[in-house]
Amino acid sequence: MPQHSDNAMTSESTASGSLRSRPLDGITVVALEHAIAAPFCTRQLADLGARVIQSFNAAALIASKPALAVRFAKQAINQGLQTDSQTAMSFELYAAAILFDTDDRKEGMRAFVEKRPSRFVGR
């Protein structure tokens, strides 16, 4: 599916050049075309003004990160939604302390300094 700018997603030009709003302006849709075959439906939603997010791109980005850090980030998000802010911040500090001494953190720092892609190993 072609990518669209925010302007293209929120308004449409008429023959006279004026802009008109569409029924789904301001709505965000997560496209799951790689999970189910539905590009036609996603295209229709975008044409009606919805902002379409390609889930495959987000999943690939998350998968490229260190597995331990992603796991702790997911736990921190879930805990943050289910507890008070003090408990959530305590878990965040705990996770940061655990992750600080991992091989993946060290590799990420080396790769950053050496200006190269990271090669995470899950430790």
Tab-separated table of N, CA, C and O in Angstrom:
chain	number	residue	atom	x	y	z
A	1	MET	N	0.843	-1.178	0.000
A	1	MET	CA	0.000	0.000	0.000
A	1	MET	C	0.889	1.241	0.000
A	1	MET	O	1.843	1.321	0.765
A	2	PRO	N	0.623	2.245	-0.826
A	2	PRO	CA	1.450	3.431	-0.851
A	2	PRO	C	1.342	4.211	0.452
A	2	PRO	O	0.300	4.239	1.082
A	3	GLN	N	2.444	4.823	0.834
A	3	GLN	CA	2.450	5.658	2.031
A	3	GLN	C	1.836	7.012	1.683
A	3	GLN	O	1.972	7.493	0.565
A	4	HIS	N	1.176	7.618	2.651
A	4	HIS	CA	0.527	8.909	2.433
A	4	HIS	C	1.033	9.901	3.463
A	4	HIS	O	1.345	9.542	4.581
A	5	SER	N	1.076	11.168	3.067
A	5	SER	CA	1.403	12.206	4.041
A	5	SER	C	0.183	12.470	4.904
A	5	SER	O	-0.920	12.069	4.559
A	6	ASP	N	0.385	13.156	6.046
A	6	ASP	CA	-0.756	13.454	6.904
A	6	ASP	C	-1.799	14.294	6.178
A	6	ASP	O	-2.982	14.136	6.388
A	7	ASN	N	-1.366	15.216	5.294
A	7	ASN	CA	-2.329	16.018	4.546
A	7	ASN	C	-3.209	15.142	3.678
A	7	ASN	O	-4.413	15.324	3.615
A	8	ALA	N	-2.613	14.177	3.005
A	8	ALA	CA	-3.382	13.296	2.136
A	8	ALA	C	-4.352	12.450	2.946
A	8	ALA	O	-5.393	12.053	2.447
A	9	MET	N	-4.025	12.200	4.195
A	9	MET	CA	-4.859	11.343	5.010
A	9	MET	C	-5.995	12.110	5.692
A	9	MET	O	-6.898	11.500	6.208
A	10	THR	N	-5.946	13.422	5.716
A	10	THR	CA	-6.952	14.161	6.466
A	10	THR	C	-7.887	14.995	5.599
A	10	THR	O	-8.883	15.480	6.080
A	11	SER	N	-7.568	15.179	4.351
A	11	SER	CA	-8.448	15.978	3.511
A	11	SER	C	-8.313	15.544	2.063
A	11	SER	O	-7.371	14.868	1.689
A	12	GLU	N	-9.242	15.980	1.262
A	12	GLU	CA	-9.253	15.577	-0.142
A	12	GLU	C	-9.637	16.802	-0.963
A	12	GLU	O	-10.506	17.569	-0.597
A	13	SER	N	-8.973	16.981	-2.094
A	13	SER	CA	-9.277	18.118	-2.954
A	13	SER	C	-10.491	17.818	-3.819
A	13	SER	O	-10.644	16.711	-4.317
A	14	THR	N	-11.334	18.823	-3.979
A	14	THR	CA	-12.480	18.682	-4.881
A	14	THR	C	-12.065	19.244	-6.227
A	14	THR	O	-10.975	19.787	-6.388
A	15	ALA	N	-12.926	19.142	-7.219
A	15	ALA	CA	-12.627	19.643	-8.555
A	15	ALA	C	-12.321	21.137	-8.529
A	15	ALA	O	-11.509	21.623	-9.312
A	16	SER	N	-12.937	21.885	-7.619
A	16	SER	CA	-12.714	23.327	-7.563
A	16	SER	C	-11.450	23.683	-6.790
A	16	SER	O	-11.102	24.846	-6.690
A	17	GLY	N	-10.764	22.678	-6.216
A	17	GLY	CA	-9.530	22.935	-5.494
A	17	GLY	C	-9.729	23.146	-4.003
A	17	GLY	O	-8.773	23.259	-3.263
A	18	SER	N	-10.968	23.218	-3.538
A	18	SER	CA	-11.200	23.394	-2.106
A	18	SER	C	-11.062	22.057	-1.392
A	18	SER	O	-11.149	20.997	-2.008
A	19	LEU	N	-10.836	22.096	-0.096
A	19	LEU	CA	-10.679	20.877	0.682
A	19	LEU	C	-11.983	20.521	1.363
A	19	LEU	O	-12.697	21.382	1.847
A	20	ARG	N	-12.287	19.226	1.422
A	20	ARG	CA	-13.465	18.770	2.153
A	20	ARG	C	-13.031	17.647	3.089
A	20	ARG	O	-12.121	16.899	2.806
A	21	SER	N	-13.714	17.552	4.205
A	21	SER	CA	-13.361	16.490	5.145
A	21	SER	C	-14.006	15.181	4.701
A	21	SER	O	-14.969	15.172	3.950
A	22	ARG	N	-13.413	14.094	5.179
A	22	ARG	CA	-13.906	12.766	4.842
A	22	ARG	C	-14.426	12.104	6.110
A	22	ARG	O	-14.080	12.500	7.214
A	23	PRO	N	-15.254	11.078	5.980
A	23	PRO	CA	-15.910	10.467	7.145
A	23	PRO	C	-14.954	9.945	8.222
A	23	PRO	O	-15.302	9.950	9.397
A	24	LEU	N	-13.751	9.503	7.858
A	24	LEU	CA	-12.842	8.925	8.847
A	24	LEU	C	-11.666	9.829	9.197
A	24	LEU	O	-10.693	9.371	9.796
A	25	ASP	N	-11.745	11.114	8.841
A	25	ASP	CA	-10.675	12.046	9.216
A	25	ASP	C	-10.472	12.002	10.722
A	25	ASP	O	-11.425	12.018	11.498
A	26	GLY	N	-9.212	11.889	11.143
A	26	GLY	CA	-8.891	11.856	12.562
A	26	GLY	C	-8.874	10.463	13.165
A	26	GLY	O	-8.498	10.280	14.316
A	27	ILE	N	-9.259	9.449	12.410
A	27	ILE	CA	-9.269	8.061	12.885
A	27	ILE	C	-7.964	7.395	12.455
A	27	ILE	O	-7.494	7.587	11.345
A	28	THR	N	-7.369	6.593	13.350
A	28	THR	CA	-6.164	5.837	13.022
A	28	THR	C	-6.508	4.362	12.919
A	28	THR	O	-7.220	3.830	13.760
A	29	VAL	N	-5.998	3.715	11.881
A	29	VAL	CA	-6.245	2.298	11.629
A	29	VAL	C	-4.902	1.584	11.574
A	29	VAL	O	-3.966	2.064	10.955
A	30	VAL	N	-4.803	0.437	12.234
A	30	VAL	CA	-3.605	-0.393	12.144
A	30	VAL	C	-3.852	-1.421	11.053
A	30	VAL	O	-4.783	-2.221	11.138
A	31	ALA	N	-3.032	-1.387	10.007
A	31	ALA	CA	-3.194	-2.309	8.882
A	31	ALA	C	-2.577	-3.655	9.225
A	31	ALA	O	-1.428	-3.739	9.605
A	32	LEU	N	-3.356	-4.702	9.097
A	32	LEU	CA	-2.906	-6.057	9.414
A	32	LEU	C	-2.852	-6.927	8.161
A	32	LEU	O	-3.085	-8.124	8.211
A	33	GLU	N	-2.502	-6.331	7.039
A	33	GLU	CA	-2.518	-7.062	5.778
A	33	GLU	C	-1.589	-8.258	5.758
A	33	GLU	O	-1.807	-9.200	5.015
A	34	HIS	N	-0.538	-8.227	6.545
A	34	HIS	CA	0.375	-9.357	6.550
A	34	HIS	C	-0.175	-10.492	7.404
A	34	HIS	O	0.278	-11.620	7.297
A	35	ALA	N	-1.120	-10.213	8.265
A	35	ALA	CA	-1.744	-11.246	9.088
A	35	ALA	C	-2.983	-11.815	8.403
A	35	ALA	O	-3.258	-12.994	8.467
A	36	ILE	N	-3.729	-10.942	7.730
A	36	ILE	CA	-4.909	-11.373	6.974
A	36	ILE	C	-4.908	-10.633	5.636
A	36	ILE	O	-4.373	-9.530	5.551
A	37	ALA	N	-5.468	-11.210	4.634
A	37	ALA	CA	-5.477	-10.581	3.303
A	37	ALA	C	-6.581	-9.546	3.236
A	37	ALA	O	-7.731	-9.879	2.999
A	38	ALA	N	-6.244	-8.281	3.475
A	38	ALA	CA	-7.284	-7.254	3.469
A	38	ALA	C	-6.790	-5.908	2.935
A	38	ALA	O	-7.238	-4.866	3.381
A	39	PRO	N	-5.881	-5.867	1.953
A	39	PRO	CA	-5.405	-4.563	1.477
A	39	PRO	C	-6.502	-3.709	0.858
A	39	PRO	O	-6.450	-2.494	0.937
A	40	PHE	N	-7.508	-4.326	0.258
A	40	PHE	CA	-8.609	-3.567	-0.327
A	40	PHE	C	-9.350	-2.780	0.746
A	40	PHE	O	-9.650	-1.601	0.580
A	41	CYS	N	-9.631	-3.441	1.874
A	41	CYS	CA	-10.338	-2.777	2.971
A	41	CYS	C	-9.508	-1.623	3.536
A	41	CYS	O	-10.034	-0.543	3.801
A	42	THR	N	-8.209	-1.852	3.712
A	42	THR	CA	-7.330	-0.802	4.239
A	42	THR	C	-7.306	0.395	3.294
A	42	THR	O	-7.357	1.535	3.719
A	43	ARG	N	-7.242	0.134	2.006
A	43	ARG	CA	-7.245	1.213	1.010
A	43	ARG	C	-8.540	2.021	1.108
A	43	ARG	O	-8.528	3.244	1.031
A	44	GLN	N	-9.660	1.336	1.295
A	44	GLN	CA	-10.943	2.021	1.420
A	44	GLN	C	-10.958	2.917	2.657
A	44	GLN	O	-11.445	4.048	2.606
A	45	LEU	N	-10.447	2.414	3.779
A	45	LEU	CA	-10.395	3.213	5.005
A	45	LEU	C	-9.522	4.448	4.812
A	45	LEU	O	-9.883	5.550	5.240
A	46	ALA	N	-8.386	4.288	4.142
A	46	ALA	CA	-7.508	5.429	3.884
A	46	ALA	C	-8.194	6.444	2.977
A	46	ALA	O	-8.114	7.653	3.206
A	47	ASP	N	-8.900	5.962	1.957
A	47	ASP	CA	-9.611	6.868	1.057
A	47	ASP	C	-10.703	7.653	1.773
A	47	ASP	O	-11.051	8.763	1.370
A	48	LEU	N	-11.234	7.091	2.860
A	48	LEU	CA	-12.262	7.778	3.641
A	48	LEU	C	-11.662	8.701	4.702
A	48	LEU	O	-12.387	9.317	5.473
A	49	GLY	N	-10.329	8.788	4.746
A	49	GLY	CA	-9.686	9.752	5.629
A	49	GLY	C	-8.932	9.169	6.800
A	49	GLY	O	-8.302	9.906	7.551
A	50	ALA	N	-8.959	7.853	7.002
A	50	ALA	CA	-8.260	7.268	8.148
A	50	ALA	C	-6.753	7.306	7.925
A	50	ALA	O	-6.278	7.161	6.804
A	51	ARG	N	-6.014	7.514	8.996
A	51	ARG	CA	-4.554	7.427	8.961
A	51	ARG	C	-4.204	5.955	9.149
A	51	ARG	O	-4.557	5.347	10.142
A	52	VAL	N	-3.507	5.358	8.202
A	52	VAL	CA	-3.222	3.925	8.223
A	52	VAL	C	-1.783	3.689	8.674
A	52	VAL	O	-0.851	4.260	8.133
A	53	ILE	N	-1.630	2.848	9.688
A	53	ILE	CA	-0.310	2.477	10.197
A	53	ILE	C	-0.036	1.058	9.743
A	53	ILE	O	-0.836	0.159	9.981
A	54	GLN	N	1.093	0.845	9.102
A	54	GLN	CA	1.475	-0.491	8.649
A	54	GLN	C	2.075	-1.262	9.815
A	54	GLN	O	3.161	-0.961	10.285
A	55	SER	N	1.374	-2.252	10.320
A	55	SER	CA	1.828	-3.009	11.483
A	55	SER	C	3.098	-3.792	11.205
A	55	SER	O	3.903	-4.025	12.098
A	56	PHE	N	3.301	-4.214	9.967
A	56	PHE	CA	4.488	-4.999	9.639
A	56	PHE	C	5.757	-4.199	9.918
A	56	PHE	O	6.730	-4.734	10.447
A	57	ASN	N	5.756	-2.915	9.589
A	57	ASN	CA	6.933	-2.076	9.828
A	57	ASN	C	7.223	-1.949	11.317
A	57	ASN	O	8.374	-2.026	11.744
A	58	ALA	N	6.200	-1.758	12.126
A	58	ALA	CA	6.382	-1.642	13.572
A	58	ALA	C	6.887	-2.952	14.159
A	58	ALA	O	7.793	-2.965	14.998
A	59	ALA	N	6.338	-4.067	13.711
A	59	ALA	CA	6.764	-5.375	14.213
A	59	ALA	C	8.215	-5.648	13.846
A	59	ALA	O	8.987	-6.172	14.662
A	60	ALA	N	8.627	-5.302	12.643
A	60	ALA	CA	10.015	-5.518	12.216
A	60	ALA	C	10.976	-4.668	13.040
A	60	ALA	O	12.053	-5.136	13.427
A	61	LEU	N	10.579	-3.430	13.343
A	61	LEU	CA	11.425	-2.562	14.158
A	61	LEU	C	11.591	-3.120	15.569
A	61	LEU	O	12.704	-3.201	16.088
A	62	ILE	N	10.501	-3.548	16.183
A	62	ILE	CA	10.565	-4.119	17.532
A	62	ILE	C	11.397	-5.398	17.529
A	62	ILE	O	12.230	-5.619	18.413
A	63	ALA	N	11.224	-6.231	16.509
A	63	ALA	CA	11.964	-7.493	16.434
A	63	ALA	C	13.466	-7.280	16.257
A	63	ALA	O	14.261	-8.152	16.608
A	64	SER	N	13.870	-6.129	15.759
A	64	SER	CA	15.299	-5.859	15.558
A	64	SER	C	15.992	-5.418	16.850
A	64	SER	O	17.207	-5.307	16.883
A	65	LYS	N	15.236	-5.199	17.904
A	65	LYS	CA	15.787	-4.730	19.185
A	65	LYS	C	16.167	-5.916	20.062
A	65	LYS	O	15.752	-7.041	19.833
A	66	PRO	N	16.967	-5.663	21.129
A	66	PRO	CA	17.370	-6.770	22.007
A	66	PRO	C	16.157	-7.406	22.691
A	66	PRO	O	15.324	-6.713	23.264
A	67	ALA	N	16.093	-8.733	22.643
A	67	ALA	CA	14.929	-9.463	23.150
A	67	ALA	C	14.668	-9.203	24.630
A	67	ALA	O	13.516	-9.031	25.044
A	68	LEU	N	15.716	-9.153	25.437
A	68	LEU	CA	15.521	-8.911	26.873
A	68	LEU	C	14.932	-7.532	27.127
A	68	LEU	O	14.024	-7.374	27.945
A	69	ALA	N	15.429	-6.536	26.425
A	69	ALA	CA	14.918	-5.176	26.603
A	69	ALA	C	13.467	-5.077	26.157
A	69	ALA	O	12.644	-4.420	26.815
A	70	VAL	N	13.113	-5.733	25.051
A	70	VAL	CA	11.728	-5.725	24.571
A	70	VAL	C	10.823	-6.402	25.596
A	70	VAL	O	9.736	-5.914	25.900
A	71	ARG	N	11.277	-7.522	26.149
A	71	ARG	CA	10.481	-8.241	27.149
A	71	ARG	C	10.229	-7.359	28.381
A	71	ARG	O	9.103	-7.261	28.866
A	72	PHE	N	11.280	-6.703	28.882
A	72	PHE	CA	11.101	-5.835	30.046
A	72	PHE	C	10.244	-4.612	29.709
A	72	PHE	O	9.452	-4.161	30.535
A	73	ALA	N	10.383	-4.080	28.509
A	73	ALA	CA	9.560	-2.932	28.107
A	73	ALA	C	8.082	-3.320	28.078
A	73	ALA	O	7.221	-2.569	28.551
A	74	LYS	N	7.795	-4.506	27.549
A	74	LYS	CA	6.408	-4.991	27.516
A	74	LYS	C	5.869	-5.156	28.933
A	74	LYS	O	4.741	-4.750	29.228
A	75	GLN	N	6.683	-5.738	29.823
A	75	GLN	CA	6.250	-5.903	31.213
A	75	GLN	C	6.030	-4.541	31.879
A	75	GLN	O	5.070	-4.366	32.630
A	76	ALA	N	6.915	-3.578	31.598
A	76	ALA	CA	6.780	-2.245	32.195
A	76	ALA	C	5.504	-1.564	31.716
A	76	ALA	O	4.796	-0.928	32.508
A	77	ILE	N	5.182	-1.706	30.443
A	77	ILE	CA	3.953	-1.111	29.911
A	77	ILE	C	2.734	-1.745	30.571
A	77	ILE	O	1.835	-1.055	31.053
A	78	ASN	N	2.720	-3.081	30.592
A	78	ASN	CA	1.582	-3.776	31.205
A	78	ASN	C	1.433	-3.432	32.674
A	78	ASN	O	0.331	-3.173	33.162
A	79	GLN	N	2.543	-3.424	33.402
A	79	GLN	CA	2.477	-3.100	34.826
A	79	GLN	C	2.071	-1.640	35.041
A	79	GLN	O	1.310	-1.330	35.942
A	80	GLY	N	2.581	-0.763	34.187
A	80	GLY	CA	2.230	0.644	34.299
A	80	GLY	C	0.753	0.912	34.101
A	80	GLY	O	0.192	1.838	34.675
A	81	LEU	N	0.124	0.085	33.291
A	81	LEU	CA	-1.316	0.236	33.052
A	81	LEU	C	-2.164	-0.354	34.169
A	81	LEU	O	-3.339	-0.043	34.294
A	82	GLN	N	-1.573	-1.231	34.989
A	82	GLN	CA	-2.348	-1.949	35.993
A	82	GLN	C	-2.038	-1.535	37.434
A	82	GLN	O	-2.691	-2.020	38.351
A	83	THR	N	-1.048	-0.682	37.643
A	83	THR	CA	-0.665	-0.312	39.008
A	83	THR	C	-0.542	1.193	39.143
A	83	THR	O	-0.682	1.928	38.175
A	84	ASP	N	-0.214	1.619	40.352
A	84	ASP	CA	0.007	3.044	40.587
A	84	ASP	C	1.371	3.438	40.014
A	84	ASP	O	2.215	2.592	39.729
A	85	SER	N	1.595	4.723	39.851
A	85	SER	CA	2.817	5.194	39.200
A	85	SER	C	4.074	4.862	40.005
A	85	SER	O	5.116	4.579	39.423
A	86	GLN	N	4.010	4.859	41.318
A	86	GLN	CA	5.185	4.541	42.144
A	86	GLN	C	5.641	3.092	41.908
A	86	GLN	O	6.823	2.829	41.740
A	87	THR	N	4.706	2.161	41.879
A	87	THR	CA	5.035	0.758	41.625
A	87	THR	C	5.587	0.588	40.216
A	87	THR	O	6.554	-0.139	40.001
A	88	ALA	N	4.991	1.259	39.253
A	88	ALA	CA	5.461	1.183	37.870
A	88	ALA	C	6.884	1.728	37.751
A	88	ALA	O	7.731	1.129	37.078
A	89	MET	N	7.169	2.847	38.415
A	89	MET	CA	8.520	3.413	38.368
A	89	MET	C	9.525	2.502	39.065
A	89	MET	O	10.668	2.374	38.623
A	90	SER	N	9.113	1.843	40.124
A	90	SER	CA	9.997	0.895	40.811
A	90	SER	C	10.360	-0.260	39.876
A	90	SER	O	11.516	-0.689	39.831
A	91	PHE	N	9.381	-0.763	39.133
A	91	PHE	CA	9.674	-1.834	38.183
A	91	PHE	C	10.607	-1.344	37.085
A	91	PHE	O	11.517	-2.060	36.661
A	92	GLU	N	10.410	-0.117	36.628
A	92	GLU	CA	11.265	0.450	35.588
A	92	GLU	C	12.717	0.528	36.060
A	92	GLU	O	13.645	0.189	35.320
A	93	LEU	N	12.929	0.955	37.304
A	93	LEU	CA	14.283	1.001	37.875
A	93	LEU	C	14.879	-0.398	37.990
A	93	LEU	O	16.058	-0.618	37.694
A	94	TYR	N	14.065	-1.357	38.426
A	94	TYR	CA	14.493	-2.749	38.530
A	94	TYR	C	14.934	-3.271	37.153
A	94	TYR	O	16.002	-3.864	37.005
A	95	ALA	N	14.125	-3.040	36.138
A	95	ALA	CA	14.438	-3.510	34.784
A	95	ALA	C	15.714	-2.861	34.263
A	95	ALA	O	16.565	-3.534	33.674
A	96	ALA	N	15.867	-1.564	34.491
A	96	ALA	CA	17.079	-0.861	34.036
A	96	ALA	C	18.320	-1.438	34.704
A	96	ALA	O	19.361	-1.619	34.055
A	97	ALA	N	18.224	-1.749	35.998
A	97	ALA	CA	19.366	-2.316	36.719
A	97	ALA	C	19.724	-3.696	36.176
A	97	ALA	O	20.904	-4.018	35.989
A	98	ILE	N	18.718	-4.520	35.886
A	98	ILE	CA	18.959	-5.862	35.345
A	98	ILE	C	19.594	-5.764	33.956
A	98	ILE	O	20.542	-6.472	33.629
A	99	LEU	N	19.061	-4.882	33.122
A	99	LEU	CA	19.518	-4.780	31.740
A	99	LEU	C	20.869	-4.083	31.592
A	99	LEU	O	21.552	-4.255	30.581
A	100	PHE	N	21.272	-3.334	32.610
A	100	PHE	CA	22.502	-2.545	32.503
A	100	PHE	C	23.734	-3.403	32.241
A	100	PHE	O	24.627	-3.012	31.506
A	101	ASP	N	23.781	-4.591	32.823
A	101	ASP	CA	24.976	-5.422	32.705
A	101	ASP	C	24.842	-6.526	31.646
A	101	ASP	O	25.604	-7.479	31.646
A	102	THR	N	23.904	-6.406	30.724
A	102	THR	CA	23.722	-7.452	29.715
A	102	THR	C	24.708	-7.276	28.555
A	102	THR	O	25.180	-6.173	28.273
A	103	ASP	N	24.997	-8.382	27.902
A	103	ASP	CA	25.852	-8.343	26.711
A	103	ASP	C	25.217	-7.505	25.607
A	103	ASP	O	25.919	-6.813	24.867
A	104	ASP	N	23.886	-7.540	25.504
A	104	ASP	CA	23.200	-6.758	24.472
A	104	ASP	C	23.363	-5.254	24.694
A	104	ASP	O	23.538	-4.505	23.733
A	105	ARG	N	23.322	-4.789	25.953
A	105	ARG	CA	23.535	-3.361	26.203
A	105	ARG	C	24.947	-2.967	25.806
A	105	ARG	O	25.178	-1.958	25.150
A	106	LYS	N	25.905	-3.813	26.171
A	106	LYS	CA	27.306	-3.527	25.821
A	106	LYS	C	27.492	-3.508	24.305
A	106	LYS	O	28.171	-2.631	23.765
A	107	GLU	N	26.866	-4.470	23.619
A	107	GLU	CA	26.948	-4.516	22.159
A	107	GLU	C	26.300	-3.279	21.540
A	107	GLU	O	26.829	-2.695	20.604
A	108	GLY	N	25.161	-2.863	22.070
A	108	GLY	CA	24.497	-1.667	21.558
A	108	GLY	C	25.359	-0.424	21.708
A	108	GLY	O	25.438	0.400	20.798
A	109	MET	N	26.018	-0.309	22.845
A	109	MET	CA	26.903	0.845	23.071
A	109	MET	C	28.110	0.803	22.122
A	109	MET	O	28.475	1.820	21.523
A	110	ARG	N	28.717	-0.392	21.965
A	110	ARG	CA	29.868	-0.531	21.044
A	110	ARG	C	29.445	-0.200	19.618
A	110	ARG	O	30.148	0.518	18.908
A	111	ALA	N	28.303	-0.727	19.201
A	111	ALA	CA	27.832	-0.478	17.838
A	111	ALA	C	27.561	1.005	17.617
A	111	ALA	O	27.884	1.545	16.552
A	112	PHE	N	27.003	1.674	18.616
A	112	PHE	CA	26.736	3.109	18.495
A	112	PHE	C	28.047	3.885	18.324
A	112	PHE	O	28.167	4.716	17.425
A	113	VAL	N	29.021	3.589	19.167
A	113	VAL	CA	30.311	4.291	19.116
A	113	VAL	C	31.016	4.010	17.789
A	113	VAL	O	31.611	4.901	17.186
A	114	GLU	N	30.928	2.757	17.334
A	114	GLU	CA	31.594	2.363	16.083
A	114	GLU	C	30.754	2.679	14.844
A	114	GLU	O	31.170	2.395	13.717
A	115	LYS	N	29.566	3.253	15.048
A	115	LYS	CA	28.659	3.643	13.956
A	115	LYS	C	28.365	2.468	13.012
A	115	LYS	O	28.503	2.556	11.807
A	116	ARG	N	27.928	1.357	13.610
A	116	ARG	CA	27.587	0.161	12.850
A	116	ARG	C	26.292	-0.421	13.413
A	116	ARG	O	25.894	-0.102	14.519
A	117	PRO	N	25.636	-1.284	12.648
A	117	PRO	CA	24.420	-1.933	13.176
A	117	PRO	C	24.754	-2.854	14.352
A	117	PRO	O	25.817	-3.467	14.380
A	118	SER	N	23.842	-2.950	15.296
A	118	SER	CA	24.028	-3.824	16.449
A	118	SER	C	23.761	-5.267	16.062
A	118	SER	O	22.947	-5.555	15.192
A	119	ARG	N	24.451	-6.183	16.744
A	119	ARG	CA	24.222	-7.613	16.584
A	119	ARG	C	23.884	-8.184	17.962
A	119	ARG	O	24.765	-8.605	18.711
A	120	PHE	N	22.595	-8.172	18.306
A	120	PHE	CA	22.155	-8.613	19.627
A	120	PHE	C	22.098	-10.138	19.714
A	120	PHE	O	21.772	-10.806	18.730
A	121	VAL	N	22.441	-10.675	20.885
A	121	VAL	CA	22.497	-12.132	21.061
A	121	VAL	C	21.497	-12.648	22.098
A	121	VAL	O	21.408	-13.846	22.324
A	122	GLY	N	20.787	-11.772	22.768
A	122	GLY	CA	19.789	-12.205	23.755
A	122	GLY	C	20.345	-12.502	25.122
A	122	GLY	O	19.756	-13.223	25.897
A	123	ARG	N	21.502	-11.943	25.436
A	123	ARG	CA	22.104	-12.122	26.781
A	123	ARG	C	22.435	-10.774	27.376
A	123	ARG	O	22.814	-9.859	26.735
